[in-house]
Tab-separated table of N, CA and C in Angstrom:
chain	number	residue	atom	x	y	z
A	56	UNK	N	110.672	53.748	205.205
A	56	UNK	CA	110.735	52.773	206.275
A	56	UNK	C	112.091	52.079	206.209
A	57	UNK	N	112.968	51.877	207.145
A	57	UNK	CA	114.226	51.529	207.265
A	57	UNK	C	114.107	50.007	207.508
A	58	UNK	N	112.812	48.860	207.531
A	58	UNK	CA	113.319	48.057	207.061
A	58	UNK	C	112.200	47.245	206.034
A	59	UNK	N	112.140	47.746	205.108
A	59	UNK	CA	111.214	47.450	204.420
A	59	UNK	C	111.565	45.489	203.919
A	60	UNK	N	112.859	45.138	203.468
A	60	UNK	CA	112.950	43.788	203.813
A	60	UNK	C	112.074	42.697	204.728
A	61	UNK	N	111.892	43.075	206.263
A	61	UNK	CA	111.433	42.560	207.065
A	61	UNK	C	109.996	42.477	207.057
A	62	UNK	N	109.767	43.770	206.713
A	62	UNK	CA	107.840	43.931	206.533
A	62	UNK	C	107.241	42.980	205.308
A	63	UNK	N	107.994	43.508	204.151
A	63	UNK	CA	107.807	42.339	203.058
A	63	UNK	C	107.856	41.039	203.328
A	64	UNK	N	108.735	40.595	204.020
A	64	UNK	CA	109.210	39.074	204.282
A	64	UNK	C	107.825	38.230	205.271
A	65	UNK	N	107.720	39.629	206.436
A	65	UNK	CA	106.557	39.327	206.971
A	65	UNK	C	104.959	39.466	206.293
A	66	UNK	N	104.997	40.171	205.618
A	66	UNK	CA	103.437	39.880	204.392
A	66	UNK	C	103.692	38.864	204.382
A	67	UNK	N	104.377	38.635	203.159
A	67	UNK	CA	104.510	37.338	201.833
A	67	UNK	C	104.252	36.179	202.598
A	68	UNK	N	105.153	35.848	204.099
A	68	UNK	CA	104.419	34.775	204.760
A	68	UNK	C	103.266	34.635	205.236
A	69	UNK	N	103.161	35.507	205.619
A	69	UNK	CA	101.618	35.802	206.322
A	69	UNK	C	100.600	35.331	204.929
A	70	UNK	N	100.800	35.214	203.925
A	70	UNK	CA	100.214	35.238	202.671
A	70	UNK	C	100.136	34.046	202.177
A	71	UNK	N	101.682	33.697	202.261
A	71	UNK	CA	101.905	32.078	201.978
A	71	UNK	C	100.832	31.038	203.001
A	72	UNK	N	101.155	31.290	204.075
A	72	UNK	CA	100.878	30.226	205.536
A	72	UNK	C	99.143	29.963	205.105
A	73	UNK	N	98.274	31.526	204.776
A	73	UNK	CA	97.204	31.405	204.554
A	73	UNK	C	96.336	31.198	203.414
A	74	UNK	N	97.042	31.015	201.917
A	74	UNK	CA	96.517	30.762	200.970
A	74	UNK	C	97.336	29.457	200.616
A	75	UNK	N	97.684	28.616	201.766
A	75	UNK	CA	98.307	27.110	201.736
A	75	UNK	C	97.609	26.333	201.029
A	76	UNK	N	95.894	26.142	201.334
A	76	UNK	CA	95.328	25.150	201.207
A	76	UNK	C	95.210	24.985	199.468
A	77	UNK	N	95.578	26.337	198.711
A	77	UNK	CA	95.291	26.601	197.285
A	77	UNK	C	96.588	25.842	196.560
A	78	UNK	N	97.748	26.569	197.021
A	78	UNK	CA	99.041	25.852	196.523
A	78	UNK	C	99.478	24.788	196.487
A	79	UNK	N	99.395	24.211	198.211
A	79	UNK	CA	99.309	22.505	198.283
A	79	UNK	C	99.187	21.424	197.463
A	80	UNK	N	98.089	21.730	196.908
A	80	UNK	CA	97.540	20.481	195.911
A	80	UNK	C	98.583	20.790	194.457
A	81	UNK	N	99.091	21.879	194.231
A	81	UNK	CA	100.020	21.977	192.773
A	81	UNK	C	101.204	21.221	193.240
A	82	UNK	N	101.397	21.368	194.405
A	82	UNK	CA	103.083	21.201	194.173
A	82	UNK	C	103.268	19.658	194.882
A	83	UNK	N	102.336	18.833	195.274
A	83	UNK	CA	102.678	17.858	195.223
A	83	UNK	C	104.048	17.068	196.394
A	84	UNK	N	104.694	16.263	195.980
A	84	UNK	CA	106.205	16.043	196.748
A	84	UNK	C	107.015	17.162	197.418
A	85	UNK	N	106.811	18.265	196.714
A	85	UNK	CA	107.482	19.220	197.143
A	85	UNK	C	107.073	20.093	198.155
A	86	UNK	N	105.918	19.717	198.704
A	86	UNK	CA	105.074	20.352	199.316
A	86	UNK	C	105.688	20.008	200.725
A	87	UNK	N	106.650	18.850	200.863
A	87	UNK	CA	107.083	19.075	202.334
A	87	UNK	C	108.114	19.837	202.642
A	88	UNK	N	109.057	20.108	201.331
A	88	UNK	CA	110.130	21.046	201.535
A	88	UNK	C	109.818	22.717	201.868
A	89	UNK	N	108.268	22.465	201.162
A	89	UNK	CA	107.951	24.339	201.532
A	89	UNK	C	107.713	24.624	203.083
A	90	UNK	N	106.983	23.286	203.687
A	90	UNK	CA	106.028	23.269	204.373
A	90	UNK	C	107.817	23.739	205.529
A	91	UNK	N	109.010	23.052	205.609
A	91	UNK	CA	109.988	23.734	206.080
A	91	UNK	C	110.503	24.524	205.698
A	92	UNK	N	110.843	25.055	205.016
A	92	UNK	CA	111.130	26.368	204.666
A	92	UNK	C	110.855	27.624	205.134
A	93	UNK	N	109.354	26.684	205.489
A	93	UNK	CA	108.175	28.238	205.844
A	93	UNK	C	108.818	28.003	207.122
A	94	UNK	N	108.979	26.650	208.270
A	94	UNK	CA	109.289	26.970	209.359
A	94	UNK	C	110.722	27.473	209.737
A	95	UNK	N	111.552	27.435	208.840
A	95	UNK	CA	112.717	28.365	208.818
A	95	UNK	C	112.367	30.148	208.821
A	96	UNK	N	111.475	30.195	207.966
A	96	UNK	CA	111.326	31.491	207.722
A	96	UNK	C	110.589	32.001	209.263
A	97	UNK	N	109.897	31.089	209.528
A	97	UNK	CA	108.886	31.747	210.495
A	97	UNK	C	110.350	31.376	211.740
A	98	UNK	N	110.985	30.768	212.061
A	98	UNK	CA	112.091	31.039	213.184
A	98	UNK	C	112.763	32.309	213.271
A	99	UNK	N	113.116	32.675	211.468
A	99	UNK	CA	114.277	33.689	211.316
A	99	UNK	C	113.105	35.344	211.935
A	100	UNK	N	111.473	34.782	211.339
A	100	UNK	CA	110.774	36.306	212.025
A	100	UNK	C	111.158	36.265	213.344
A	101	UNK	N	110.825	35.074	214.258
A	101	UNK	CA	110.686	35.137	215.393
A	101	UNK	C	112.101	35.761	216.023
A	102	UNK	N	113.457	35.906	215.677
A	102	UNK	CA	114.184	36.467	216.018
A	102	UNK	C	114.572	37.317	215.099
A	103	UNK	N	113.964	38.513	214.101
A	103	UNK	CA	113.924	39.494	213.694
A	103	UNK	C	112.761	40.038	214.598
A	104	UNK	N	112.076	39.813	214.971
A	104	UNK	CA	111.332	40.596	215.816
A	104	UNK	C	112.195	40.522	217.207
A	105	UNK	N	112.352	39.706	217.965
A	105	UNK	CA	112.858	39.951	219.041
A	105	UNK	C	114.178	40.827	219.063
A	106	UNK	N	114.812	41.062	217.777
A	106	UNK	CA	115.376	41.846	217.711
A	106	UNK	C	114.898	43.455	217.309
A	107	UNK	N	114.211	43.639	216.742
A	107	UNK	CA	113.348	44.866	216.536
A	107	UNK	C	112.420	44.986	217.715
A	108	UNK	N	112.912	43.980	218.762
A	108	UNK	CA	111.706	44.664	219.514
A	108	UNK	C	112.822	45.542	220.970
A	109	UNK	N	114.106	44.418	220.742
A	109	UNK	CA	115.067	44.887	221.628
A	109	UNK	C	115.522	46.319	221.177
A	110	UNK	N	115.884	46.741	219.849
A	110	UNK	CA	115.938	47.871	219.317
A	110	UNK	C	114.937	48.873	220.005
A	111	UNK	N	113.586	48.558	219.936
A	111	UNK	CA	112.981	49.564	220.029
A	111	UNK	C	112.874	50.389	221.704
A	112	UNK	N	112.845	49.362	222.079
A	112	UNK	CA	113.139	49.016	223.989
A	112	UNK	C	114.029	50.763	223.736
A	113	UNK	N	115.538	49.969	223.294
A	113	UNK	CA	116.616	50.579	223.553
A	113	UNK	C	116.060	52.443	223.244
A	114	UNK	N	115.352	52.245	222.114
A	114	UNK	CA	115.550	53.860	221.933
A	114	UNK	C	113.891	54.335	222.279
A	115	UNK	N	113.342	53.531	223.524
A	115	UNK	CA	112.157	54.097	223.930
A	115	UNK	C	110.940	54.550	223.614
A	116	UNK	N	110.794	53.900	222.588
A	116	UNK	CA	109.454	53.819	221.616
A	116	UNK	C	109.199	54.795	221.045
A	117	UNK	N	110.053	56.014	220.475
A	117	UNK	CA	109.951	56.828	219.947
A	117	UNK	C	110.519	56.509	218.359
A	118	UNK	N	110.459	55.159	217.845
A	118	UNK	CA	110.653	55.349	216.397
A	118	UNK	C	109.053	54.569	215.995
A	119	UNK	N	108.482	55.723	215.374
A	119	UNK	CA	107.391	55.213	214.910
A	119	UNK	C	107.171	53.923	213.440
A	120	UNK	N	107.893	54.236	212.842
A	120	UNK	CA	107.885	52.897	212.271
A	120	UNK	C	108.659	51.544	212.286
A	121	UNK	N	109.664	51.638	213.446
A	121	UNK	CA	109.814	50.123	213.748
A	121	UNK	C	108.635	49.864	215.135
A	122	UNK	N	107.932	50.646	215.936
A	122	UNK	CA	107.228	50.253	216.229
A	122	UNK	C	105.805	49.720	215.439
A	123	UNK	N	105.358	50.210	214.167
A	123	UNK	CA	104.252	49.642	213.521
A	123	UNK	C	105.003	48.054	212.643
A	124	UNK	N	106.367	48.195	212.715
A	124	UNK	CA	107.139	46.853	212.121
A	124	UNK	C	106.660	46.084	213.165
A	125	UNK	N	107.072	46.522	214.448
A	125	UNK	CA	107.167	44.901	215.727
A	125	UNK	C	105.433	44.817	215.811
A	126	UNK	N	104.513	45.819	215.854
A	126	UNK	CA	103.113	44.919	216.251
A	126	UNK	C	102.699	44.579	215.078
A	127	UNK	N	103.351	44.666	213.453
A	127	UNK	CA	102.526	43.857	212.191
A	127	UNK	C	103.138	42.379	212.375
A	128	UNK	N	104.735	42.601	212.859
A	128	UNK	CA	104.731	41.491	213.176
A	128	UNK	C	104.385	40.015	214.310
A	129	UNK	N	104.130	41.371	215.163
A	129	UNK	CA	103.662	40.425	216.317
A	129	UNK	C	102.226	39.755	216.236
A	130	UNK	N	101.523	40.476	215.447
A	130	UNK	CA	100.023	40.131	215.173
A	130	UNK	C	100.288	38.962	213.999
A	131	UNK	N	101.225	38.979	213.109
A	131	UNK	CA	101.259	38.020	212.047
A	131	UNK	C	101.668	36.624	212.534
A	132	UNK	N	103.135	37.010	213.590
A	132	UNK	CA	103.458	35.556	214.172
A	132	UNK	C	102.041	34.842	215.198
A	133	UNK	N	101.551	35.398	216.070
A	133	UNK	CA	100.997	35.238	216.818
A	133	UNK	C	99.730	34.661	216.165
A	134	UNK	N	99.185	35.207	215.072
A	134	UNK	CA	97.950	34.413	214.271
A	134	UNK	C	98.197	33.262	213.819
A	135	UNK	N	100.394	33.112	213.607
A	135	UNK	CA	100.191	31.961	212.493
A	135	UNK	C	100.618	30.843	213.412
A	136	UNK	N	100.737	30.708	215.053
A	136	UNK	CA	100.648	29.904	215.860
A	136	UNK	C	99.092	29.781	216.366
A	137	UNK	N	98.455	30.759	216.142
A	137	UNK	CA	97.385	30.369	216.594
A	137	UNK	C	96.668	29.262	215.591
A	138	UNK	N	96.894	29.563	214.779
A	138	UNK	CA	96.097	28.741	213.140
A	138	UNK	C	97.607	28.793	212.014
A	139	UNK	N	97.685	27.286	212.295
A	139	UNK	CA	99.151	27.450	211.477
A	139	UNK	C	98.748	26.741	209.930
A	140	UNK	N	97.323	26.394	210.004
A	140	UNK	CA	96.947	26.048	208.415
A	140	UNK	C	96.129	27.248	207.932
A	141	UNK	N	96.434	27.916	208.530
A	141	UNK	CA	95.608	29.382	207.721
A	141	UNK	C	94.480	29.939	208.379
A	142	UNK	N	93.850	31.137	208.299
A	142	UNK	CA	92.638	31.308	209.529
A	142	UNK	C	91.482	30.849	208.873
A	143	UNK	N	91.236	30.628	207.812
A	143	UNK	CA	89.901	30.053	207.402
A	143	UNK	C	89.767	28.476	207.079
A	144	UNK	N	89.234	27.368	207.624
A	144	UNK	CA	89.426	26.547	207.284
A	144	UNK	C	88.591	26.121	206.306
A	145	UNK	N	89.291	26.026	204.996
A	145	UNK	CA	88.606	25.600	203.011
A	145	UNK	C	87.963	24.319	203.702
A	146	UNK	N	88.312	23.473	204.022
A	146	UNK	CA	87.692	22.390	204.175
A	146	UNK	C	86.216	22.188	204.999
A	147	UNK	N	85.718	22.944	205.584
A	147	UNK	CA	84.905	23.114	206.296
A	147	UNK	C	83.701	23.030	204.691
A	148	UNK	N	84.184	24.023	203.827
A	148	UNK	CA	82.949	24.592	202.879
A	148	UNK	C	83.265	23.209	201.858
A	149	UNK	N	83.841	22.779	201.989
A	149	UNK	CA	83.730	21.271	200.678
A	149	UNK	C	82.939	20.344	201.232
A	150	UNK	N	81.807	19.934	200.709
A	150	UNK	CA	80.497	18.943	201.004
A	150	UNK	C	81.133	17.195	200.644
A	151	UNK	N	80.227	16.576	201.335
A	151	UNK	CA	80.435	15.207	201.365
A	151	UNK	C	80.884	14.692	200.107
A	152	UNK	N	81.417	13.259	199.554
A	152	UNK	CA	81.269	13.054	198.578
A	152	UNK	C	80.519	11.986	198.156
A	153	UNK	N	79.421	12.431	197.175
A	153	UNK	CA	78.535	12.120	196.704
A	153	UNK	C	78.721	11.000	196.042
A	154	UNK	N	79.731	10.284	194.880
A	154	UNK	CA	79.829	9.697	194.080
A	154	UNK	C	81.254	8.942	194.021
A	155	UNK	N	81.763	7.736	194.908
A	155	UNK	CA	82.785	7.196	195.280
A	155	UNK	C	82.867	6.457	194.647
């Protein structure tokens, strides 16, 4: 795969964004610098895809794996605007508290 960089970059966030609610609580203060970072990262997908998608345009959808690059990524950005704290919400399953 010719850009294996991009696919990785797109997991690992996709990974990060959704196992947030676990990490959060470790890192404390620092937790707002990730929390941008991630939205840097998630800008730089949004125009790595629009560029892999202009690429693909150009050479007519006949490269099969930057086309499975632009819809992993289009499905990854698109989930992580849809649910930008992750698709499962942890908090839902934590019960009242009992003992204040």
């Amino acid at each position: 795969m010719k850009n294996k960089a991009l696919l990785v970059t797109t997991i690992v966030f996709f990974i990060v964004v959704n196992t947030g609610y676990y990490w959060e609580i470790f890192l404390g203060s620092w937790t707002m610098l990730i929390v941008l970072f991630l939205g840097l990262v998630f800008i730089a997908l949004v125009i790595g895809l629009v560029y892999q998608l202009v690429l693909l345009i150009a050479a007519k959808f006949k490269d099969r794996s930057r086309s499975i690059l632009v819809v992993l990524m289009t499905i990854v950005l698109a989930l992580t605007v849809y649910s930008p704290g992750g698709l499962i919400d942890f908090e839902q399953f934590e019960g009242e508290d009992l003992l204040v």
